[in-house]
Structure formats: C-alpha cells, structure tokens
C-alpha cells in the first residue's frame, strides 16, 4: 500500500497494487468535512420540508434524520464524489505520473454521516513503454493542395473573424460563451465552510430553453466578479437526488467569447510566431484529399508511425470499453442506421476502438515522459478551437461531452486538463516530427 496524504485539504490518496497492471485507489474524505456537508443538507431540509404536526421551518433535525436518512446518505455520496473525490483522484494521478489505461472505475462508496468517507476505484496501470527516439523518425508530412482558392478561403475566414472582434460590444458573459468559474460552499451569510477548498468548472452558456437556469446565473457577469447563489441548477451538477439548497460563492475567472475566433490563442496553441505561419497552419483544415483534411491526415500519420515503432497489446476489456464509447458517438450521427446495416460494421467499430485505445495509451505515456503540463491558458486555447466548426478539425481526440439530456452542464477543470493534455502532446509530436 502506498499512501499520499494531502494536508492542505485533508483528503488522502492510497494506492494498492493488486497485479502488475491492476491497482486499487482509495480516496478518503475526512470525517469533519462529511459532517459539515451532512449538517448543511439536514438543516436545509428542516427549513423547507413540510410535515404533519410541524410548522414550516420548525421541524427538528431528529425528525429529518429519521424520515430522510437514506436520502441524505445517498445525497452525501453524490456530493462528496462530485465535489471532492473524482477531481482529487485525477489531480493525484497527474501529480504522481500514474499512466493509466482507460478511465478509472468506481468500485465502492463507503459513506455514512459523521464518519470518514471512502471512495474506491480500480485502475488499469499500463506498463511503462520503452519509448524510442521518436523525434528522429523519418516522417513525410501530407502536403496541402495548391488551389489558390484555398488561400482566398483562409484570408476570408481571417478577415471575417477580425470584423467579428471589432463588433464585440462588451466583455461580459453572453450566450454561447465559455465561462471558467470557481465555486465554493459557503454559509447563507457567505462564510466559507470548507476552508480554501474550491472547485474549478467550465460551462458553455447554452441557448436552449433547458439551459435557462444555468444561463441566468452567468449572463452579464464579468471576469473577477464574485457573487453567491442557491441555484438548484448548479446544485444538480453535484447531486440530482436532493436539492440541499446550498449557498455557493462563485468567482468568474475567465470568459471565452463565442463572438470571435481568437487568433492570439490559435498562435499560442500551435506556438506560431508570425502571421505567415498562422496562415500556413489554417490551410491545414481547408485543404482536403479524399474527404480527409491535411491536419487530420497529419495527425493520423504521426500516430501510425509511432505505433508502428512501439509494439504493444491492449487489454481486451479496454478495447470493449472504447468500443462502447465509439458506438455511443456513432449513434449521435444521423446516418447511424445506414452504417449499422453494413456487413462489416461490427468489425470496423472494433478495429477503430482498438486503434483509439492504443493511441491514447501511447499519447499519455509520451505526455508523462516529456513532463508536459496543462495550464488554464492551454484550456482556453483548446476551447477556442471549438468556436467554429472548421476549426474543430484541429482537435483529434474526442472532446469531453458538455451536453447532458439536452442541456449544457459544467465540466470539471480536471476533465478539461485530461483532454487538453492529449491534444497538447499530439501537437508536440507533430511539431518535432515536422522540424527540418
């Protein structure tokens, strides 16, 4: 058993090796934190539920604990998992450079009021690959098409986005913007309840009717603004079983305006120094051969080269999990039923899942070997690419799904970092392979 204690937050991380490629990890949330959250949830029910023989707001805690004890415990599990355990797990995996294959699997949640809460995960630890001097592999980058119209298309795109920037009338949050905010649990009077602990989230401000409750929290807000809310929509992110009516203090850290595509962020993302370099890079998603963009071909060829030089097998259970993820993505395509009727559909899905599983394992190992890190600015540059359909072609790996049941929901900073690190690593690989 290897244990890492984090005194600043009181949470602890313990790793137990079951087999060479299988580990169990226990995340423990200390008793005083569990008790505090439990008491806040219980008091909220005392103030808001109605019960025979009691006036509203006068129900004793003992009554709530007796009649709603099971619901409160289930709420505790959800809240502690979403507010503490999952993000702390990813933080520790990154901190200790534990290259896992696939996603962590939650095994148990041992949660009771006034006791330490323990969340146990199962991890597949992939053996460290013996990485070769891949920077010096011979690589022939796909060439762009020479049509002059492509240059004109890129120039038009750049000019249009420059005009969009000029027409931006304010700096506050608007529909379709991305917002990064920190949320902290506080008392109704605004006093922090969990010390310095806060959770960093990213939210796309949706334009559908279902997005209204979360949208209303942020519309018109500016960077640096701090305010409190008891929004049920935000509480649903942490626990959907019960509205505990927590008071959250929110601080706006960053706003990515959908109104314009940021060329400064684009240059940072790809480490481009001049406008000429930028135009050359933009061409990659305008130049297509056989329905595949130059950028996509470059990414696939780079990964294929590295996989050909690093031979390893992927555990079957990881391929099956990835196969399920592939199917879920394909089902969102309007042509899904046409694809499914093809004779070799299942075999193609399996091959794609196997390829993707290998790519992510290799990418993650290179990221750790090269000590690549992700900052908030990296995430901003990554999300900048999602603003325009054509620019999304620069994103190779599936981005996190922000829409749940038809509405935009927050994404944790840890989840965003995980996705961003893979893209950053791929860009790092392509950069070195294409250096002359």
XYZ file of C-alpha atoms in Angstrom:
436
model
C 0.000 0.000 0.000
C 1.377 3.403 -0.991
C -0.253 6.387 0.666
C -0.008 10.074 -0.182
C -1.600 12.462 2.322
C -2.526 15.984 1.282
C -2.661 18.042 4.458
C -3.872 21.265 2.805
C -7.283 19.776 2.029
C -7.393 16.846 4.427
C -8.144 14.383 1.629
C -5.930 11.324 1.291
C -4.933 9.108 -1.616
C -3.884 5.486 -1.099
C -2.819 3.098 -3.854
C -2.751 -0.696 -3.553
C -1.205 -2.853 -6.273
C -3.315 -5.966 -6.933
C -1.471 -7.206 -10.011
C 1.279 -5.672 -12.161
C -1.374 -3.986 -14.319
C -4.209 -3.621 -11.803
C -4.432 -1.248 -8.853
C -6.994 -0.089 -6.359
C -7.066 3.513 -5.220
C -8.886 4.778 -2.149
C -9.793 8.449 -1.807
C -10.728 9.373 1.759
C -12.700 12.490 2.666
C -12.166 13.288 6.365
C -14.962 12.975 8.909
C -15.156 16.707 9.724
C -15.869 17.514 6.064
C -18.503 14.762 5.814
C -20.195 16.019 8.984
C -20.216 19.612 7.790
C -21.826 18.757 4.446
C -24.320 16.436 6.152
C -25.319 19.118 8.665
C -25.832 21.720 5.938
C -28.038 19.348 3.933
C -30.031 18.349 7.028
C -30.608 21.938 8.158
C -31.832 22.848 4.675
C -34.454 20.106 4.852
C -35.536 21.277 8.314
C -36.224 24.728 6.891
C -38.037 23.708 3.713
C -39.930 20.431 4.029
C -43.466 20.243 5.360
C -44.513 17.537 7.830
C -47.746 16.815 9.725
C -47.799 18.412 13.168
C -44.972 20.851 12.476
C -44.917 24.394 11.204
C -42.660 25.004 8.216
C -39.186 25.816 9.471
C -39.702 24.274 12.900
C -39.019 20.599 12.103
C -36.346 19.133 14.422
C -33.168 17.611 12.998
C -34.014 14.247 14.586
C -37.238 14.065 12.542
C -35.390 14.747 9.272
C -32.668 12.207 10.083
C -35.243 9.543 10.940
C -37.518 10.028 7.923
C -34.991 11.151 5.295
C -31.823 9.403 6.490
C -31.444 7.152 3.428
C -31.974 10.059 1.016
C -29.471 12.214 2.912
C -26.857 9.441 2.765
C -27.325 8.972 -0.989
C -27.029 12.722 -1.417
C -23.808 12.686 0.607
C -22.354 10.038 -1.706
C -23.116 12.068 -4.823
C -21.998 15.405 -3.440
C -18.719 14.185 -1.945
C -17.936 12.199 -5.097
C -18.535 15.137 -7.452
C -17.178 17.922 -5.239
C -14.103 16.143 -3.872
C -13.276 12.569 -4.813
C -13.170 12.484 -8.619
C -11.216 15.709 -9.113
C -8.788 14.784 -6.310
C -8.223 11.390 -7.942
C -7.257 12.964 -11.286
C -5.051 15.515 -9.515
C -3.142 12.732 -7.790
C -2.811 10.613 -10.933
C -1.252 13.602 -12.681
C 0.903 14.590 -9.707
C 2.391 11.104 -9.356
C 2.516 10.457 -13.115
C 0.469 7.272 -12.957
C -0.161 6.352 -16.587
C -3.496 4.567 -16.541
C -5.149 2.840 -19.473
C -8.802 3.704 -19.855
C -10.859 5.549 -17.257
C -10.922 4.825 -13.512
C -13.775 2.529 -12.458
C -15.648 3.314 -9.266
C -15.955 0.158 -7.164
C -17.436 1.259 -3.846
C -18.634 4.333 -1.975
C -18.468 3.837 1.794
C -20.240 6.914 3.105
C -22.016 7.412 6.418
C -22.807 10.599 8.363
C -20.077 11.714 10.794
C -17.501 9.188 9.529
C -14.641 9.303 7.034
C -15.969 8.747 3.506
C -14.043 6.307 1.341
C -14.281 6.025 -2.446
C -12.508 3.050 -4.012
C -11.522 2.972 -7.679
C -9.991 0.312 -9.894
C -7.251 1.387 -12.290
C -5.560 -0.411 -15.142
C -1.910 0.620 -14.965
C -0.259 0.145 -18.323
C 3.402 -0.938 -18.159
C 5.801 1.858 -18.987
C 6.701 1.723 -22.669
C 10.315 1.854 -23.706
C 9.980 4.946 -25.858
C 12.404 5.214 -28.741
C 13.981 8.423 -30.039
C 10.764 9.170 -31.899
C 11.748 12.778 -32.704
C 14.168 11.430 -35.304
C 11.776 9.053 -37.048
C 11.566 9.795 -40.790
C 8.203 11.451 -41.373
C 6.738 12.721 -44.622
C 4.059 15.248 -43.773
C 0.980 15.342 -46.044
C 1.090 18.259 -48.463
C -1.617 20.846 -48.970
C -3.432 21.200 -52.243
C -2.155 24.030 -54.394
C -5.506 25.571 -55.275
C -5.307 29.360 -54.957
C -8.905 29.325 -53.808
C -7.757 27.738 -50.538
C -5.618 30.773 -49.726
C -8.561 33.014 -50.524
C -10.835 30.980 -48.228
C -8.364 31.320 -45.363
C -7.981 35.062 -45.954
C -11.762 35.464 -45.931
C -12.012 33.492 -42.692
C -9.353 35.663 -41.041
C -10.963 38.891 -42.243
C -14.429 37.793 -41.097
C -13.171 36.964 -37.618
C -11.312 40.271 -37.362
C -14.591 42.035 -38.140
C -16.344 39.904 -35.530
C -13.791 41.058 -32.957
C -14.366 44.697 -33.891
C -18.117 44.261 -33.448
C -17.762 42.882 -29.903
C -19.575 45.456 -27.777
C -18.887 44.242 -24.241
C -16.716 41.982 -22.129
C -19.440 40.320 -20.055
C -20.824 36.794 -20.497
C -23.119 36.197 -23.481
C -24.896 33.179 -24.967
C -22.531 30.505 -26.394
C -19.531 31.848 -24.450
C -17.370 29.520 -22.363
C -17.030 30.536 -18.708
C -14.442 29.305 -16.220
C -15.527 29.820 -12.632
C -14.549 28.698 -9.163
C -17.297 27.538 -6.822
C -17.016 27.390 -3.046
C -19.503 26.100 -0.477
C -20.390 28.891 1.976
C -22.894 29.560 4.737
C -26.036 31.627 3.957
C -24.044 34.578 5.354
C -21.231 33.952 2.855
C -18.670 32.424 5.243
C -16.556 29.649 3.597
C -17.447 26.265 5.102
C -14.629 24.160 3.660
C -11.702 26.489 4.160
C -9.787 27.240 0.977
C -11.245 24.279 -0.918
C -12.914 25.312 -4.168
C -13.804 23.575 -7.392
C -12.932 24.963 -10.818
C -15.543 24.361 -13.519
C -16.062 25.240 -17.177
C -19.508 25.880 -18.657
C -20.699 26.678 -22.145
C -23.620 29.091 -21.956
C -26.290 27.247 -23.918
C -29.054 28.822 -25.989
C -31.811 26.242 -25.469
C -34.781 26.657 -23.143
C -33.426 23.883 -20.906
C -30.210 25.894 -20.453
C -32.113 28.800 -18.908
C -31.482 28.161 -15.179
C -27.684 27.897 -15.531
C -27.575 30.600 -18.198
C -29.337 33.066 -15.886
C -26.597 32.670 -13.261
C -23.854 33.934 -15.571
C -25.352 36.210 -18.242
C -23.960 39.725 -17.929
C -21.261 38.761 -15.425
C -17.617 39.826 -15.889
C -14.174 38.415 -15.101
C -13.338 38.880 -11.420
C -16.960 39.232 -10.360
C -17.896 37.308 -7.219
C -21.418 36.501 -6.068
C -23.470 33.922 -4.172
C -26.271 31.714 -5.485
C -28.597 28.963 -4.255
C -29.399 27.905 -7.824
C -30.946 24.436 -7.986
C -29.441 24.014 -11.479
C -25.891 24.314 -10.140
C -26.674 22.015 -7.217
C -27.914 19.428 -9.704
C -24.351 19.147 -11.030
C -23.198 17.932 -7.615
C -26.285 15.891 -6.699
C -29.565 15.318 -8.510
C -31.216 13.253 -5.748
C -31.962 16.146 -3.450
C -31.925 19.925 -3.569
C -29.910 20.687 -0.447
C -30.218 24.439 -1.043
C -26.535 25.009 -0.510
C -25.185 28.507 -0.891
C -22.341 28.640 -3.412
C -19.908 31.510 -3.812
C -18.901 31.872 -7.468
C -15.886 33.730 -8.831
C -15.616 34.314 -12.588
C -12.038 33.510 -13.651
C -12.193 33.594 -17.441
C -14.603 34.219 -20.336
C -14.103 32.934 -23.891
C -16.330 34.944 -26.186
C -18.008 32.960 -28.957
C -18.455 36.153 -30.966
C -14.979 35.882 -32.478
C -12.232 33.325 -33.060
C -9.067 34.365 -31.224
C -6.008 34.254 -33.464
C -3.787 35.085 -30.484
C -4.977 31.904 -28.746
C -4.557 29.996 -32.014
C -0.928 31.117 -32.288
C -0.268 30.175 -28.661
C -1.843 26.756 -29.123
C 0.462 25.867 -32.016
C 3.438 28.022 -30.959
C 3.301 30.099 -34.142
C 5.469 33.212 -34.353
C 4.274 35.026 -37.469
C 1.056 35.651 -39.362
C 2.566 33.744 -42.277
C 2.971 30.694 -40.035
C -0.617 31.140 -38.888
C -1.981 31.238 -42.443
C 0.007 28.122 -43.317
C -1.418 26.333 -40.279
C -5.005 27.396 -41.052
C -4.670 25.960 -44.556
C -4.444 22.504 -42.953
C -8.187 22.438 -42.236
C -9.170 23.928 -45.603
C -7.123 21.526 -47.752
C -8.803 18.115 -48.231
C -7.877 14.917 -50.057
C -10.362 12.046 -50.209
C -12.576 13.822 -47.645
C -9.729 13.984 -45.099
C -8.192 17.307 -44.128
C -4.447 17.836 -44.266
C -4.485 18.293 -40.490
C -6.354 15.038 -39.854
C -4.039 13.138 -42.190
C -1.009 14.607 -40.423
C -2.308 13.532 -37.005
C -3.217 10.027 -38.157
C 0.073 9.521 -39.998
C 2.096 10.729 -36.996
C 0.343 8.366 -34.604
C 0.517 5.486 -37.084
C 4.279 5.977 -37.375
C 4.782 5.952 -33.609
C 2.509 2.943 -33.117
C 4.383 1.035 -35.835
C 7.655 1.625 -33.951
C 6.232 0.793 -30.495
C 4.662 -2.642 -30.430
C 2.296 -3.400 -27.525
C -1.041 -5.072 -26.888
C -4.109 -3.509 -25.320
C -6.085 -5.459 -22.692
C -9.320 -6.693 -24.223
C -11.511 -5.087 -21.555
C -10.147 -1.668 -22.513
C -10.963 -2.259 -26.172
C -14.501 -3.294 -25.228
C -14.957 -0.131 -23.150
C -13.665 2.003 -26.008
C -15.936 0.118 -28.405
C -18.907 1.156 -26.278
C -17.743 4.777 -26.385
C -17.337 4.612 -30.180
C -20.855 3.229 -30.574
C -22.295 5.966 -28.364
C -20.625 8.584 -30.561
C -21.795 6.963 -33.800
C -25.379 6.779 -32.530
C -25.499 10.579 -32.430
C -24.844 10.624 -36.198
C -27.941 10.896 -38.375
C -26.526 8.173 -40.667
C -26.110 5.673 -37.819
C -28.791 3.289 -39.115
C -27.153 3.286 -42.564
C -23.759 2.466 -41.053
C -25.233 -0.278 -38.885
C -26.628 -2.108 -41.926
C -23.171 -2.557 -43.456
C -21.903 -6.129 -43.279
C -18.570 -5.284 -41.644
C -19.952 -2.640 -39.256
C -19.085 -4.501 -36.043
C -15.588 -5.356 -37.238
C -14.905 -1.735 -38.217
C -16.115 -0.477 -34.849
C -13.861 -2.989 -33.075
C -10.828 -2.003 -35.172
C -11.471 1.697 -34.556
C -11.824 1.092 -30.814
C -8.575 -0.884 -30.748
C -6.754 1.860 -32.663
C -8.096 4.611 -30.381
C -7.200 2.669 -27.234
C -3.618 2.255 -28.474
C -3.356 5.918 -29.451
C -4.472 7.196 -26.050
C -2.119 4.847 -24.186
C 0.838 5.973 -26.305
C -0.094 9.664 -26.062
C -0.463 9.510 -22.279
C 2.908 7.797 -21.875
C 4.664 10.382 -24.044
C 2.959 13.204 -22.111
C 4.355 11.889 -18.824
C 7.768 11.062 -20.288
C 8.105 14.595 -21.672
C 6.710 16.138 -18.473
C 4.075 18.121 -20.360
C 1.746 20.236 -18.213
C -1.585 21.964 -18.845
C -2.435 25.490 -17.699
C -5.691 27.428 -17.724
C -4.398 29.261 -20.800
C -3.902 25.912 -22.562
C -7.558 25.082 -21.887
C -8.638 28.463 -23.247
C -6.629 27.874 -26.432
C -8.153 24.395 -26.741
C -11.724 25.651 -26.317
C -11.061 28.454 -28.790
C -10.907 25.752 -31.476
C -14.457 24.636 -30.607
C -15.940 28.027 -31.521
C -16.055 27.332 -35.264
C -16.989 24.027 -36.979
C -13.993 24.044 -39.314
C -11.550 24.832 -36.510
C -12.774 21.756 -34.606
C -10.865 19.763 -37.227
C -7.714 20.693 -35.278
C -9.000 18.582 -32.362
C -8.120 14.929 -32.916
C -9.328 13.162 -29.772
C -12.977 13.214 -28.739
C -13.572 16.284 -26.555
C -15.466 15.987 -23.254
C -19.241 15.864 -23.661
C -20.713 19.023 -22.156
C -24.342 18.419 -23.107
C -26.365 16.079 -20.877
C -30.050 15.356 -21.560
C -30.244 18.255 -23.983
C -28.669 20.929 -21.792
C -25.173 22.241 -21.188
C -23.655 21.138 -17.873
C -20.388 22.167 -16.180
C -17.172 20.279 -16.883
C -14.526 19.916 -14.195
C -11.136 21.516 -14.736
C -9.537 18.084 -14.263
C -11.602 16.627 -17.117
C -10.673 19.564 -19.340
C -6.985 19.185 -18.480
C -7.114 15.481 -19.320
C -8.499 16.190 -22.819
C -6.268 19.189 -23.380
C -3.093 17.310 -22.414
C -3.663 14.723 -25.139
C -4.074 17.408 -27.800
C -1.058 19.290 -26.481
C 1.004 16.103 -26.642
C -0.134 15.365 -30.194
C 0.817 18.904 -31.262
C 4.174 18.402 -29.542
C 4.739 15.180 -31.518
C 3.752 16.711 -34.864
C 5.919 19.768 -34.189
C 9.041 17.651 -33.623
C 8.362 15.202 -36.466
C 7.936 18.026 -38.980
C 11.029 20.004 -37.962
C 13.548 20.147 -40.778
